[in-house]
Short mmCIF file of C-alpha atoms and ligand atoms in Angstrom, two decimals:
data_model
loop_
_atom_site.label_atom_id
_atom_site.label_comp_id
_atom_site.label_asym_id
_atom_site.label_seq_id
_atom_site.Cartn_x
_atom_site.Cartn_y
_atom_site.Cartn_z
CA MET A 1 -22.97 -3.38 -15.67
CA ALA A 2 -21.91 -3.84 -12.06
CA GLU A 3 -18.96 -2.39 -10.24
CA ILE A 4 -17.38 -4.77 -7.80
CA SER A 5 -14.74 -4.11 -5.24
CA THR A 6 -11.86 -6.56 -5.56
CA THR A 7 -9.78 -5.22 -2.69
CA ARG A 8 -10.86 -3.63 0.51
CA PRO A 9 -8.77 -0.45 0.67
CA ALA A 10 -6.17 -0.66 3.44
CA ARG A 11 -6.37 2.92 4.48
CA LEU A 12 -3.29 3.16 6.71
CA THR A 13 -0.29 1.59 5.04
CA VAL A 14 3.19 1.41 6.54
CA LEU A 15 6.15 1.22 4.16
CA ALA A 16 9.39 0.08 5.76
CA GLY A 17 12.46 -1.89 4.77
CA PRO A 18 16.21 -2.02 5.15
CA THR A 19 18.39 1.06 5.12
CA ALA A 20 19.29 2.17 1.58
CA VAL A 21 16.57 0.13 -0.11
CA GLY A 22 15.01 3.28 -1.59
CA LYS A 23 11.97 3.92 0.64
CA GLY A 24 12.42 7.67 0.28
CA THR A 25 12.55 7.46 -3.53
CA VAL A 26 9.42 5.33 -3.68
CA SER A 27 7.48 7.61 -1.33
CA ALA A 28 8.58 10.68 -3.32
CA ASP A 29 7.27 8.93 -6.43
CA VAL A 30 3.94 8.30 -4.66
CA ARG A 31 3.80 12.01 -3.81
CA ASP A 32 4.48 12.97 -7.44
CA ARG A 33 2.20 10.53 -9.21
CA TYR A 34 -0.55 9.61 -6.74
CA PRO A 35 -1.88 12.77 -5.06
CA GLN A 36 -4.88 10.77 -3.84
CA VAL A 37 -2.55 9.17 -1.26
CA TRP A 38 -1.70 11.32 1.75
CA LEU A 39 1.93 10.92 2.75
CA SER A 40 2.35 11.48 6.47
CA VAL A 41 4.74 14.33 7.30
CA SER A 42 7.14 13.16 10.02
CA ALA A 43 8.63 15.37 12.68
CA THR A 44 12.41 15.19 12.86
CA THR A 45 15.21 16.72 14.87
CA ARG A 46 17.59 16.61 11.90
CA SER A 47 18.36 19.75 9.88
CA PRO A 48 16.74 20.31 6.49
CA ARG A 49 18.73 19.30 3.42
CA PRO A 50 18.80 21.65 0.44
CA GLY A 51 15.40 21.65 -1.24
CA GLU A 52 13.51 20.24 1.74
CA VAL A 53 10.51 22.30 2.78
CA ASP A 54 9.29 22.50 6.38
CA GLY A 55 5.79 21.05 6.58
CA VAL A 56 6.11 19.28 3.22
CA HIS A 57 9.00 16.84 3.53
CA TYR A 58 9.30 16.97 7.31
CA LEU A 59 8.32 19.10 10.26
CA PHE A 60 11.73 20.27 11.37
CA VAL A 61 11.59 20.64 15.13
CA THR A 62 14.03 21.28 17.95
CA PRO A 63 14.91 18.43 20.33
CA GLU A 64 12.86 20.24 22.99
CA GLU A 65 9.80 20.41 20.76
CA PHE A 66 10.25 16.72 19.87
CA ASP A 67 10.38 15.86 23.60
CA ARG A 68 7.19 17.82 24.15
CA MET A 69 5.40 16.00 21.32
CA VAL A 70 6.45 12.61 22.71
CA GLU A 71 5.53 13.48 26.29
CA SER A 72 2.10 14.79 25.34
CA GLY A 73 1.32 11.60 23.43
CA GLU A 74 1.21 13.32 20.04
CA MET A 75 3.38 10.69 18.35
CA LEU A 76 1.88 7.55 16.88
CA GLU A 77 5.44 6.18 16.86
CA TRP A 78 8.96 7.55 17.00
CA ALA A 79 12.54 6.30 16.87
CA VAL A 80 16.17 7.32 16.86
CA VAL A 81 17.32 6.48 13.33
CA HIS A 82 20.94 5.64 12.48
CA GLY A 83 21.85 6.39 16.09
CA ARG A 84 21.55 10.11 15.48
CA ASN A 85 18.34 12.02 14.93
CA ARG A 86 14.82 11.38 16.12
CA TYR A 87 11.90 10.92 13.73
CA GLY A 88 8.24 10.47 14.59
CA THR A 89 4.75 10.38 13.12
CA PRO A 90 2.33 12.96 14.53
CA ARG A 91 -0.83 11.02 15.33
CA ARG A 92 -3.51 13.69 14.81
CA PRO A 93 -3.15 14.36 11.04
CA VAL A 94 -3.05 10.62 10.36
CA GLU A 95 -6.27 10.07 12.30
CA GLU A 96 -7.96 13.04 10.63
CA LYS A 97 -7.11 11.84 7.12
CA LEU A 98 -8.23 8.29 7.91
CA ALA A 99 -11.50 9.58 9.36
CA ALA A 100 -12.03 11.54 6.14
CA GLY A 101 -11.52 8.34 4.12
CA VAL A 102 -8.16 9.36 2.65
CA PRO A 103 -5.57 6.58 2.23
CA VAL A 104 -2.51 7.34 4.34
CA LEU A 105 1.06 6.16 3.78
CA LEU A 106 3.76 6.18 6.46
CA GLU A 107 7.34 5.79 5.26
CA ILE A 108 9.19 4.95 8.43
CA ASP A 109 12.01 2.78 9.73
CA LEU A 110 11.64 -0.76 11.07
CA GLN A 111 11.51 0.28 14.72
CA GLY A 112 8.64 2.63 13.94
CA ALA A 113 6.82 -0.05 11.93
CA ARG A 114 6.96 -2.34 14.97
CA GLN A 115 5.41 0.37 17.14
CA VAL A 116 2.57 0.84 14.68
CA ARG A 117 2.08 -2.94 14.75
CA GLU A 118 1.72 -2.70 18.54
CA ALA A 119 -0.83 0.11 18.12
CA VAL A 120 -2.77 -2.17 15.76
CA GLU A 121 -2.77 -4.92 18.37
CA THR A 122 -3.65 -2.70 21.33
CA SER A 123 -5.84 0.08 19.95
CA GLY A 124 -7.63 -1.47 17.02
CA LEU A 125 -5.89 0.81 14.53
CA ASP A 126 -6.31 -0.67 11.05
CA ALA A 127 -2.98 -0.80 9.24
CA ARG A 128 -1.24 -2.89 6.59
CA PHE A 129 2.52 -3.38 6.44
CA VAL A 130 4.62 -3.37 3.28
CA PHE A 131 8.26 -4.45 3.24
CA LEU A 132 10.31 -2.83 0.50
CA ALA A 133 13.05 -5.30 -0.42
CA PRO A 134 16.18 -4.94 -2.55
CA PRO A 135 16.44 -7.11 -5.68
CA SER A 136 19.18 -9.09 -3.90
CA PHE A 137 21.39 -9.03 -0.83
CA ASP A 138 24.37 -8.10 -3.02
CA GLU A 139 22.48 -5.15 -4.45
CA LEU A 140 21.59 -3.89 -0.96
CA VAL A 141 25.23 -4.18 0.07
CA ARG A 142 26.24 -2.24 -3.03
CA ARG A 143 23.75 0.54 -2.16
CA LEU A 144 24.77 0.54 1.50
CA VAL A 145 28.46 0.58 1.00
CA GLY A 146 28.03 3.07 -1.82
CA ARG A 147 31.19 4.76 -2.88
CA GLY A 148 33.35 2.36 -0.92
CA THR A 149 34.71 5.13 1.25
CA GLU A 150 33.97 3.30 4.52
CA ASP A 151 36.69 1.41 6.34
CA SER A 152 36.30 -2.35 6.76
CA GLU A 153 34.89 -2.05 10.28
CA GLU A 154 32.14 0.32 9.10
CA ARG A 155 31.48 -1.93 6.13
CA GLU A 156 31.08 -4.97 8.41
CA ARG A 157 28.75 -2.99 10.68
CA ARG A 158 26.55 -2.06 7.72
CA LEU A 159 26.48 -5.62 6.43
CA ALA A 160 25.44 -6.88 9.86
CA THR A 161 22.69 -4.24 9.97
CA ALA A 162 21.51 -5.26 6.49
CA ARG A 163 21.21 -8.92 7.53
CA VAL A 164 19.18 -8.05 10.63
CA GLU A 165 16.94 -5.67 8.69
CA LEU A 166 16.28 -8.17 5.90
CA ALA A 167 15.25 -10.75 8.48
CA ALA A 168 12.34 -8.46 9.45
CA GLU A 169 10.58 -9.21 6.16
CA LYS A 170 8.51 -12.00 7.69
CA GLU A 171 6.83 -9.49 10.04
CA PHE A 172 5.15 -7.79 7.07
CA ASP A 173 1.93 -8.44 5.17
CA VAL A 174 3.51 -8.13 1.74
CA THR A 175 6.92 -7.65 0.13
CA ILE A 176 7.52 -5.36 -2.84
CA VAL A 177 10.88 -5.63 -4.58
CA ASN A 178 12.38 -2.27 -5.48
CA ASP A 179 13.95 -3.27 -8.80
CA ASP A 180 12.35 -0.31 -10.57
CA VAL A 181 10.97 2.73 -8.74
CA HIS A 182 7.82 3.26 -10.84
CA ARG A 183 7.01 -0.42 -10.78
CA ALA A 184 7.47 -0.61 -6.99
CA THR A 185 5.32 2.51 -6.53
CA ASP A 186 2.57 1.12 -8.76
CA ALA A 187 2.60 -2.16 -6.80
CA LEU A 188 2.38 -0.24 -3.54
CA VAL A 189 -0.61 1.91 -4.53
CA ALA A 190 -2.32 -1.13 -6.04
CA PHE A 191 -1.88 -2.87 -2.68
CA MET A 192 -3.38 0.20 -1.01
CA GLY A 193 -6.39 -0.11 -3.28
CA VAL A 194 -5.77 3.27 -4.87
CA GLY A 195 -6.63 3.55 -8.54
CA SER A 196 -7.10 -0.18 -8.90
CA ALA A 197 -9.41 -0.93 -6.01
CA THR A 198 -12.39 -1.56 -8.22
CA SER A 199 -12.86 -3.26 -11.51
CA VAL A 200 -15.77 -2.86 -13.81
CA VAL A 201 -17.37 -6.00 -15.14
CA GLY A 202 -20.05 -6.05 -17.80
P1 LIG B 301 16.26 10.78 6.11
O1 LIG B 301 16.95 11.51 7.22
O2 LIG B 301 17.22 10.22 5.09
O3 LIG B 301 15.15 11.61 5.48
O4 LIG B 301 15.51 9.54 6.76
C1 LIG B 301 16.22 8.60 7.46
C2 LIG B 301 15.32 7.46 7.90
O5 LIG B 301 14.30 7.92 8.80
C3 LIG B 301 14.59 6.71 6.80
O6 LIG B 301 14.89 5.32 6.97
C4 LIG B 301 13.12 6.92 7.10
O7 LIG B 301 12.35 5.78 6.80
C5 LIG B 301 13.14 7.18 8.59
N1 LIG B 301 11.98 7.96 9.02
C6 LIG B 301 11.46 9.07 8.43
N2 LIG B 301 10.39 9.51 9.10
C7 LIG B 301 10.20 8.66 10.13
C8 LIG B 301 9.23 8.58 11.19
O8 LIG B 301 8.31 9.38 11.31
N3 LIG B 301 9.38 7.55 12.06
C9 LIG B 301 10.36 6.63 11.98
N4 LIG B 301 10.38 5.65 12.89
N5 LIG B 301 11.28 6.66 11.00
C10 LIG B 301 11.21 7.66 10.09
#
């Protein structure tokens, strides 16, 4: 009986996609069901929401501390998201986990994904890029516009953003449709080579 590897594990995987597609829900599901994947803990200048734990969901830092991390080169990537708060991936823990052979997942926005792509091109970092897509454009609009409390100008702005963000799909290695959270999560970890990286043949 021989064990063959069918997929070479992509150890650093970047999950990105349009606003409101459900990246946070999918990454929380990875955290719950696949502890063998290490989910990078981003630094952010936004305040914690109820239930969020410092060091688990985010590293909640002051704008000054965020500046310091950027200036000292501690961030693998960072971006201002939704024109408000800053979010970034501390480089060191990612590198340590990768060196230890642990698969790492970054759940970041599109701007951040592009920066990681640049790091791949310039520094030889090995990363794979997954685009999480909505089942349809209409469904994304429904999730974005939500309760319908936005005025028409805000609604148009969000629709324009959605179109631009969906057009980024072609920059990615693979697309996973988020029609069902568990299914999307399972597809993601299978792509990462976790749990299904090897098959046993007799
Ligand atoms: P939230 O504030 O709802 O937790 O996250 C808002 C957005 O920030 C999400 O789209 C998420 O993907 C993005 N985000 C979270 N962490 C990072 C990060 O480290 N870098 C970048 N570029 N985006 C992030």
